[in-house]
Coordinates of C-alpha atoms and ligand atoms in Angstrom, one line a residue:
M1 CA 99.7 103.4 138.8
V2 CA 103.0 101.6 138.9
T3 CA 104.6 100.6 141.7
E4 CA 108.5 98.5 141.4
D5 CA 110.1 99.3 138.6
V6 CA 109.4 96.7 135.9
T7 CA 111.9 98.2 133.2
G8 CA 113.0 94.8 132.8
H9 CA 110.0 93.7 131.7
A10 CA 108.2 93.2 128.7
V11 CA 104.8 91.7 128.2
V12 CA 104.1 89.9 124.3
V13 CA 99.8 90.0 124.7
G14 CA 99.4 86.7 122.3
A15 CA 101.6 83.6 122.0
G16 CA 100.8 82.7 117.8
L17 CA 103.3 82.8 115.8
S18 CA 104.4 86.5 115.7
G19 CA 103.9 86.7 119.5
L20 CA 106.5 83.7 120.4
L21 CA 109.1 85.1 118.2
T22 CA 108.6 88.1 119.6
A23 CA 108.9 86.9 123.0
D24 CA 111.6 85.0 122.1
V25 CA 113.3 88.0 120.3
L26 CA 113.2 89.9 123.8
G27 CA 114.4 87.3 126.2
R28 CA 117.5 88.2 125.3
R29 CA 117.7 91.4 126.3
F30 CA 114.7 91.4 129.3
E31 CA 114.8 89.7 132.8
R32 CA 111.8 88.6 131.9
V33 CA 109.1 88.3 129.3
T34 CA 105.4 87.0 129.9
L35 CA 104.0 86.2 126.9
I36 CA 100.6 86.5 127.4
E37 CA 97.9 84.3 126.2
R38 CA 93.1 84.1 125.8
D39 CA 93.7 80.4 124.9
T40 CA 94.1 77.3 127.1
L41 CA 97.9 76.2 125.7
P42 CA 98.6 72.5 125.2
D43 CA 101.1 70.7 127.3
G44 CA 100.8 67.5 125.1
P45 CA 100.7 66.8 121.6
P46 CA 99.2 69.3 119.2
V47 CA 95.7 70.1 119.0
F48 CA 93.7 72.6 117.5
R49 CA 92.6 76.0 119.1
P50 CA 89.9 78.5 118.8
G51 CA 92.4 81.6 119.1
V52 CA 94.2 80.3 115.8
P53 CA 91.2 79.5 113.8
Q54 CA 93.0 79.6 110.4
S55 CA 95.6 76.4 111.4
R56 CA 92.6 74.4 110.4
H57 CA 93.7 75.3 106.8
V58 CA 97.0 75.1 104.6
H59 CA 99.7 77.1 105.6
I60 CA 103.4 77.3 104.0
L61 CA 106.3 78.9 104.7
W62 CA 108.4 80.2 102.6
S63 CA 112.1 79.9 102.1
R64 CA 112.8 82.7 103.7
G65 CA 110.4 82.6 106.8
M66 CA 112.6 78.8 107.1
A67 CA 115.2 80.9 107.0
A68 CA 114.2 83.7 109.5
L69 CA 112.8 81.0 111.9
E70 CA 116.4 79.0 111.4
D71 CA 118.0 82.3 112.4
L72 CA 116.1 82.9 115.1
L73 CA 115.7 79.0 116.6
P74 CA 118.3 77.6 115.4
D75 CA 117.5 73.7 114.0
V76 CA 113.4 74.0 114.6
V77 CA 112.8 73.5 110.7
T78 CA 114.9 70.2 111.1
G79 CA 112.9 69.2 114.1
L80 CA 109.5 69.8 112.0
E81 CA 111.4 67.5 109.3
A82 CA 111.6 64.9 112.1
N83 CA 108.3 65.4 113.1
G84 CA 106.2 65.2 109.8
G85 CA 106.8 68.2 108.3
V86 CA 107.7 68.4 104.7
V87 CA 110.0 70.4 102.4
V88 CA 108.8 70.8 98.9
G89 CA 110.5 72.7 96.0
A90 CA 107.7 74.7 94.4
P91 CA 107.4 74.4 91.9
E92 CA 109.0 71.6 90.1
Q93 CA 107.9 69.3 93.0
M94 CA 104.4 70.2 92.4
R95 CA 101.9 70.0 90.3
W96 CA 101.0 73.6 89.9
L97 CA 98.6 74.8 87.5
S98 CA 99.3 78.6 87.6
A99 CA 96.1 81.2 86.5
A100 CA 98.4 81.0 83.5
E101 CA 99.6 77.8 82.3
W102 CA 101.2 74.7 84.2
F103 CA 104.8 74.9 85.9
T104 CA 107.0 73.1 83.7
G105 CA 110.0 72.2 84.0
V106 CA 111.8 75.0 85.7
R107 CA 112.3 75.2 89.3
G108 CA 111.9 78.1 91.9
T109 CA 112.7 77.8 96.1
D110 CA 111.1 76.1 98.9
Y111 CA 108.2 76.0 101.4
L112 CA 108.1 74.3 105.0
S113 CA 104.2 72.4 104.4
V114 CA 103.1 71.5 108.1
S115 CA 100.0 72.0 109.9
R116 CA 100.3 75.4 112.2
E117 CA 99.6 73.2 115.1
L118 CA 102.8 71.2 115.2
L119 CA 104.8 74.2 114.0
E120 CA 103.0 76.4 117.5
S121 CA 103.8 73.6 119.4
A122 CA 107.5 73.0 118.0
L123 CA 108.0 77.2 118.8
R124 CA 106.7 77.1 122.2
R125 CA 109.0 74.2 123.1
G126 CA 111.8 76.5 121.7
V127 CA 110.5 79.5 123.0
V128 CA 109.6 79.0 126.5
A129 CA 112.2 76.5 127.1
D130 CA 114.3 75.7 130.7
G131 CA 116.3 78.4 131.2
S132 CA 114.3 81.2 129.1
S133 CA 113.5 84.4 130.4
V134 CA 110.0 84.0 128.3
T135 CA 107.3 82.3 131.0
V136 CA 103.8 82.0 129.7
L137 CA 100.6 82.9 131.7
D138 CA 97.4 81.6 129.2
R139 CA 93.7 81.8 129.8
H140 CA 93.9 85.4 130.3
E141 CA 92.7 87.8 128.0
V142 CA 94.2 91.3 127.0
T143 CA 91.3 93.9 127.8
G144 CA 93.6 96.9 127.2
L145 CA 96.6 98.9 127.6
L146 CA 97.8 101.1 130.6
P147 CA 98.8 104.7 130.1
A148 CA 102.2 106.1 131.9
R149 CA 100.3 109.0 135.1
A150 CA 102.8 111.3 133.3
G151 CA 101.1 110.6 129.8
G152 CA 103.5 109.5 126.5
A153 CA 104.2 105.6 127.4
V154 CA 102.6 102.3 127.6
V155 CA 103.4 100.4 131.2
G156 CA 101.2 97.5 131.2
V157 CA 98.6 95.7 130.5
R158 CA 94.9 95.5 131.7
L159 CA 93.7 92.3 131.4
R160 CA 91.2 89.4 133.2
E161 CA 91.1 86.0 133.9
R162 CA 89.1 83.8 131.2
G163 CA 86.3 81.7 132.9
A164 CA 86.8 83.0 136.4
D165 CA 84.6 86.1 137.9
G166 CA 85.9 88.8 135.0
A167 CA 87.1 91.3 137.0
E168 CA 90.4 92.7 135.9
F169 CA 94.0 93.3 137.3
T170 CA 97.0 95.5 136.3
V171 CA 100.7 93.5 134.6
E172 CA 103.0 96.2 134.6
A173 CA 106.1 96.3 131.9
G174 CA 108.5 98.4 130.4
L175 CA 108.0 96.8 127.2
V176 CA 104.2 95.9 125.6
V177 CA 104.5 93.9 122.3
V178 CA 100.7 93.6 120.7
A179 CA 100.7 90.5 118.8
A180 CA 97.2 89.7 118.8
G181 CA 96.1 88.4 115.5
R182 CA 94.3 89.3 112.8
G183 CA 91.1 90.3 115.6
S184 CA 93.6 92.4 117.6
R185 CA 91.8 95.8 119.3
A186 CA 95.1 97.3 119.6
A187 CA 93.6 100.6 117.5
G188 CA 90.5 100.5 120.0
W189 CA 93.2 100.7 123.0
L190 CA 95.2 103.7 121.4
G191 CA 91.9 105.7 121.0
E192 CA 91.2 104.3 124.8
L193 CA 94.4 106.2 126.3
G194 CA 93.0 109.1 124.4
L195 CA 95.7 109.2 121.2
P196 CA 95.0 109.3 117.7
V197 CA 93.7 106.0 116.3
P198 CA 95.9 104.2 113.4
V199 CA 93.9 104.0 109.9
T200 CA 93.2 101.2 108.7
E201 CA 93.8 100.4 105.2
R202 CA 91.9 97.7 102.9
L203 CA 91.2 95.5 100.4
D204 CA 89.2 92.6 100.0
A205 CA 89.0 89.5 97.2
R206 CA 86.3 88.2 99.4
V207 CA 88.0 84.9 99.3
G208 CA 86.8 81.7 100.9
Y209 CA 88.5 78.6 102.3
S210 CA 87.1 75.4 102.8
S211 CA 89.4 72.6 104.3
R212 CA 89.7 68.8 105.5
Y213 CA 92.3 66.5 106.4
Y214 CA 92.9 63.2 104.1
R215 CA 94.8 60.1 105.1
R216 CA 97.6 60.6 102.3
P217 CA 97.6 57.7 100.1
A218 CA 101.1 56.0 99.0
D219 CA 100.3 56.0 95.7
A220 CA 99.7 59.9 95.6
G221 CA 102.1 59.9 92.4
P222 CA 105.5 61.5 92.1
W223 CA 104.7 64.8 93.4
K224 CA 104.2 65.9 96.7
A225 CA 102.0 68.6 96.6
M226 CA 99.6 70.2 94.2
Y227 CA 98.1 73.4 93.3
V228 CA 95.2 74.7 91.0
Q229 CA 94.6 78.2 90.8
G230 CA 91.9 79.8 90.2
N231 CA 92.2 82.9 87.4
P232 CA 90.1 86.1 87.1
D233 CA 87.6 84.0 84.2
V234 CA 87.4 80.9 87.0
P235 CA 87.8 82.3 90.2
R236 CA 88.3 78.7 92.2
G237 CA 90.8 77.0 92.8
G238 CA 92.6 74.2 95.0
V239 CA 96.0 73.2 97.2
I240 CA 96.8 69.6 98.2
L241 CA 99.7 70.0 101.0
P242 CA 101.6 66.9 102.9
V243 CA 101.1 67.5 106.2
D244 CA 102.8 65.6 109.4
D245 CA 101.2 62.4 110.9
G246 CA 100.7 61.3 107.1
R247 CA 98.0 63.2 105.9
W248 CA 97.2 65.4 103.6
L249 CA 95.5 69.0 104.2
V250 CA 93.0 69.7 101.2
T251 CA 92.0 73.6 101.1
L252 CA 89.6 74.7 98.2
I253 CA 89.3 78.5 97.6
G254 CA 86.9 80.2 95.6
Q255 CA 86.6 84.0 95.7
G256 CA 83.0 86.0 95.5
E257 CA 79.8 84.4 94.4
H258 CA 82.1 81.4 94.2
Q259 CA 82.9 80.7 98.1
P260 CA 83.8 76.6 98.8
P261 CA 81.0 74.6 100.3
T262 CA 80.9 73.0 103.8
G263 CA 78.6 69.8 102.8
E264 CA 80.5 66.6 101.5
E265 CA 78.6 66.7 98.2
D266 CA 78.8 70.3 97.2
W267 CA 82.7 70.4 98.4
L268 CA 83.2 67.4 96.5
A269 CA 81.6 69.3 93.7
F270 CA 83.1 72.3 93.7
A271 CA 87.0 70.3 93.8
A272 CA 85.7 69.2 90.2
S273 CA 84.9 72.5 89.1
L274 CA 88.2 73.3 89.2
R275 CA 90.2 74.7 86.1
S276 CA 91.9 70.6 86.3
A277 CA 90.0 67.9 86.9
E278 CA 94.0 66.6 88.5
L279 CA 93.3 67.5 91.9
S280 CA 89.6 65.7 92.4
Q281 CA 90.8 62.9 90.3
A282 CA 93.9 62.2 93.2
L283 CA 91.5 62.9 95.9
K284 CA 89.1 59.8 94.7
G285 CA 92.0 56.7 96.3
A286 CA 92.3 59.2 99.3
V287 CA 90.6 58.7 102.9
P288 CA 89.1 61.8 104.3
L289 CA 89.6 62.3 108.3
S290 CA 87.9 65.4 109.1
D291 CA 84.9 67.3 107.5
A292 CA 85.3 69.9 105.8
V293 CA 85.4 73.9 108.1
A294 CA 85.3 77.3 106.4
F295 CA 86.7 80.5 107.0
R296 CA 86.0 83.6 104.8
A297 CA 87.8 86.4 107.1
T298 CA 91.0 87.3 103.8
A299 CA 91.0 90.6 103.2
N300 CA 94.4 92.4 103.3
E301 CA 93.9 95.1 105.8
W302 CA 97.1 97.5 107.5
T303 CA 96.5 99.6 109.7
H304 CA 98.9 102.3 109.9
F305 CA 100.4 102.1 113.8
E306 CA 103.9 103.4 112.1
R307 CA 101.2 107.1 111.2
V308 CA 100.2 108.0 113.9
G309 CA 102.0 111.1 115.1
R310 CA 102.3 110.9 118.8
W311 CA 103.1 106.8 119.1
P312 CA 103.7 106.1 122.8
R313 CA 107.1 105.0 124.3
G314 CA 107.1 101.6 124.8
L315 CA 104.7 100.3 122.5
L316 CA 105.0 98.1 119.5
V317 CA 102.2 96.2 117.1
V318 CA 103.5 93.1 114.9
G319 CA 102.5 90.5 113.6
D320 CA 98.9 90.2 112.2
A321 CA 97.9 92.4 114.9
L322 CA 100.0 95.3 112.5
C323 CA 98.9 93.7 108.8
R324 CA 96.9 90.8 106.8
F325 CA 96.9 89.5 104.0
N326 CA 95.1 87.5 101.6
P327 CA 96.4 84.8 102.5
V328 CA 96.3 82.6 99.0
Y329 CA 100.1 83.8 98.8
G330 CA 101.6 82.3 101.9
H331 CA 103.1 85.4 103.6
G332 CA 101.8 86.7 106.8
M333 CA 103.5 84.0 108.7
T334 CA 106.9 84.7 106.7
V335 CA 106.3 88.5 107.6
A336 CA 106.0 88.0 111.5
A337 CA 109.2 86.1 111.2
V338 CA 111.5 88.0 109.2
Q339 CA 109.6 91.2 111.5
A340 CA 111.0 89.4 114.6
Q341 CA 114.9 89.6 113.5
V342 CA 113.9 92.9 112.2
V343 CA 113.3 93.4 116.1
A344 CA 115.6 91.4 117.1
G345 CA 118.8 93.3 115.0
R346 CA 117.2 97.4 116.8
I347 CA 117.0 95.8 120.1
A348 CA 120.6 94.0 119.9
G349 CA 122.9 95.6 122.6
R350 CA 121.0 98.2 124.0
E351 CA 119.6 98.3 127.5
P352 CA 115.6 97.5 128.1
A353 CA 114.9 101.7 129.0
D354 CA 116.5 102.4 125.6
I355 CA 114.4 99.8 124.0
A356 CA 111.3 101.4 125.0
A357 CA 112.6 104.8 124.0
R358 CA 113.1 103.7 120.5
T359 CA 109.8 101.9 119.9
R360 CA 108.0 104.6 117.4
Q361 CA 111.3 104.4 115.3
T362 CA 110.8 100.1 115.6
Q363 CA 107.2 100.9 114.7
R364 CA 108.0 101.9 111.1
A365 CA 111.2 99.3 110.8
V366 CA 108.6 96.8 111.7
A367 CA 105.8 97.8 109.6
K368 CA 108.2 98.5 106.5
C369 CA 108.1 94.6 106.3
A370 CA 105.0 94.2 105.0
R371 CA 105.3 96.9 102.0
P372 CA 106.5 93.7 100.0
A373 CA 104.4 91.4 100.6
W374 CA 101.5 94.1 100.4
M375 CA 101.7 94.8 97.4
I376 CA 102.3 91.4 95.5
A377 CA 98.7 90.4 97.5
T378 CA 97.2 93.8 96.8
G379 CA 98.4 94.2 92.9
E380 CA 96.7 90.4 92.0
D381 CA 93.9 90.7 94.1
R382 CA 92.6 93.8 91.9
R383 CA 92.8 91.9 88.8
Y384 CA 89.9 90.4 90.5
P385 CA 86.3 91.9 89.0
D386 CA 84.6 91.1 93.3
T387 CA 87.5 92.2 94.7
D388 CA 85.9 95.4 96.9
G389 CA 88.2 98.6 96.8
P390 CA 89.5 101.2 94.2
R391 CA 90.3 99.9 90.8
P392 CA 93.2 100.2 89.4
G393 CA 93.9 103.5 87.3
R394 CA 96.7 103.0 83.7
L395 CA 99.3 102.5 85.6
G396 CA 97.5 99.9 88.0
R397 CA 96.3 98.3 84.9
A398 CA 100.1 98.7 82.9
Q399 CA 101.9 96.6 86.0
Q400 CA 98.6 94.2 85.9
D401 CA 99.4 93.2 82.0
Y402 CA 103.4 92.8 82.8
L403 CA 102.8 91.1 85.5
A404 CA 100.5 88.5 83.4
R405 CA 103.7 88.0 81.5
V406 CA 106.2 87.6 83.9
L407 CA 103.8 84.6 85.6
A408 CA 103.3 83.5 82.3
A409 CA 106.8 83.3 81.3
A410 CA 108.0 81.7 84.6
N411 CA 105.7 78.9 83.6
T412 CA 108.1 77.4 81.2
D413 CA 111.8 79.9 81.1
P414 CA 113.8 79.0 83.9
V415 CA 115.6 82.3 84.2
V416 CA 111.7 84.5 84.4
A417 CA 110.6 80.9 87.3
E418 CA 113.7 81.6 89.1
A419 CA 113.3 85.3 89.7
F420 CA 109.3 84.9 90.0
F421 CA 109.9 82.6 92.7
A422 CA 112.7 85.1 94.6
V423 CA 109.7 87.6 94.6
L424 CA 106.9 85.6 95.9
S425 CA 109.1 83.6 98.2
L426 CA 110.1 87.9 100.0
N427 CA 113.9 86.6 99.0
R428 CA 113.7 89.3 96.4
R429 CA 111.8 93.0 96.0
P430 CA 108.8 92.9 93.1
E431 CA 111.2 95.6 91.7
T432 CA 113.7 93.2 90.8
L433 CA 111.0 91.9 88.3
L434 CA 111.1 94.7 86.1
T435 CA 115.2 94.3 85.0
P436 CA 115.9 94.3 81.3
R437 CA 116.8 90.5 81.7
I438 CA 113.3 89.6 82.9
A439 CA 111.3 91.7 80.7
T440 CA 112.8 90.7 77.6
R441 CA 112.0 87.4 78.0
A442 CA 108.6 88.0 79.6
L443 CA 107.6 90.6 76.7
R444 CA 108.1 87.8 74.0
R445 CA 104.8 85.8 75.4
R446 CA 102.3 86.5 73.6
N447 CA 99.9 84.2 75.9
T448 CA 98.7 85.6 79.2
P449 CA 96.3 84.7 81.8
Ligands
LIG1 C1 93.2 81.0 105.8 C2 94.4 81.3 106.3 C3 95.4 80.5 106.3 C4 97.0 81.2 105.9 N1 97.9 80.6 105.0 C5 99.3 81.3 105.5 C6 100.3 80.8 104.6 O1 99.8 79.6 103.8 N2 101.4 80.8 104.8 C7 101.2 81.5 105.5 O2 103.1 82.8 105.6 N3 100.2 82.7 107.0 C8 99.5 82.2 106.2 N4 98.5 82.7 106.8 C9 98.5 83.7 107.5 C10 98.8 83.1 109.1 O3 97.7 82.5 110.1 C11 98.9 84.9 110.3 O4 100.2 85.5 109.1 C12 99.9 84.4 111.3 O5 99.0 83.2 111.9 C13 99.7 85.8 112.3 O6 100.8 85.4 113.2 P1 99.9 86.2 114.6 O7 101.0 85.2 116.1 O8 100.0 87.8 114.0 O9 98.8 85.6 115.0 P2 98.1 84.6 115.3 O10 99.1 83.4 114.9 O11 96.4 84.8 114.3 O12 98.0 84.7 117.3 C14 97.3 85.3 117.6 C15 97.1 84.7 119.1 O13 96.9 86.2 119.7 C16 95.4 85.3 120.8 N5 94.8 86.9 121.4 C17 94.2 87.8 120.6 N6 93.7 88.4 121.2 C18 94.1 88.1 122.6 C19 93.8 89.2 124.1 N7 93.5 89.8 123.9 N8 94.7 89.1 124.9 C20 95.7 87.3 125.2 N9 95.3 86.8 123.5 C21 95.3 87.1 122.8 C22 94.6 84.6 120.1 O14 94.2 83.5 120.9 C23 96.1 83.7 119.2 O15 96.7 83.2 120.1 C24 97.2 82.2 106.8 C25 96.2 83.2 107.5 C26 94.8 82.4 107.0 C27 93.4 83.4 107.9

């Protein structure tokens, strides 16, 4: 039961990338924002925490995501670079074997390569700064939503302190944002309130990651990063990314039966079995700093909250809690940052009560941001024989064939490369690859992957 006026209080569930950025944005309009996180958040140097298990694997932030971060938290990218993050020009500062050929002599766009731990710690410092209206309640796990007595609205959350006696209590708020990541239970929480449970669309390419850190050798070569991609014939790949502390984060990727192992010898043998020996050779001179760890939950999943007919006032779902992508395309963080920008735009100049009254429209706007990345990931994943889910029809196969030609042309044609990377980095919509200028150049090509 709501006992005081909490209209000016917002709660954000989950202090990952999406929760942090959304809390920052809400802090501009709400008197108080409470960011509730089930992990213990480190005060000191960045460290791994179990709530974000994917942080042990390569993460790139495309130029669109970098621009969104800079817009929300000015100078954050510059600060990350000063602390060891590396901005990489893709593909020109890389060795990148695409699903077709090596990219050669073409330019694309930039991405930021940085450990997830350092990225989050910089965002936390920016968001929970002195004078900010955002406070963190860590070591607390949200267990459900608090409904308004009259129904039709969410007015807070139920939660419990981790490691304590487990007794539940409630925190009331005028707005609740769920940013609880891939394992979010938001759909079930709606059901517990007697509301329709949204459908989750799913396409699983059964992609697995296995990653470890290396000390970055001084004489690594003229490139900053390397990506040997798999393709439907050889669905095995590998990535070397420069990250903070003078390290390389190296991830091996496999699909279906080609899951990358974690044992030392098997891991190295997998690295040597890629479509090019270059990655394996590069590792020969490098000193490993950790054992390999695996990650398997990489399915594309979109929980369609925006389609729920009776959407409660005062509730939003963002980030991976809303839509999760196969990570090989590197889109989740960029989409989360763009969603925070969309929320900022929709709440600008509005009072908290008005913001809570409009969550249905905001939920739709936030979900819309996921569409381009969803199209890219699911479209590409359907190429792979081991992908679960519906096979493409004739139109789908024609699209795949066309995009394979675009990719092949992008390897060496600067005009197509520029257009291709603008789409891959989510700066432009996928449809822009259908213009006559790109089509003419792409269809001239004979060799496709
Ligand atoms: C292997 C892998 C590699 C990836 N690589 C890339 C990449 O290269 N580029 C890219 O852009 N994206 C990448 N992603 C996607 C990226 O990790 C996510 O899109 C991003 O982390 C989403 O942020 P989020 O805040 O929604 O979720 P998360 O970062 O997962 O954060 C969720 C937070 O919620 C907390 N939480 C969960 N439940 C509760 C609860 N009940 N109560 C309180 N707190 C709770 C968790 O502890 C966690 O802190 C990758 C993902 C994977 C799996």
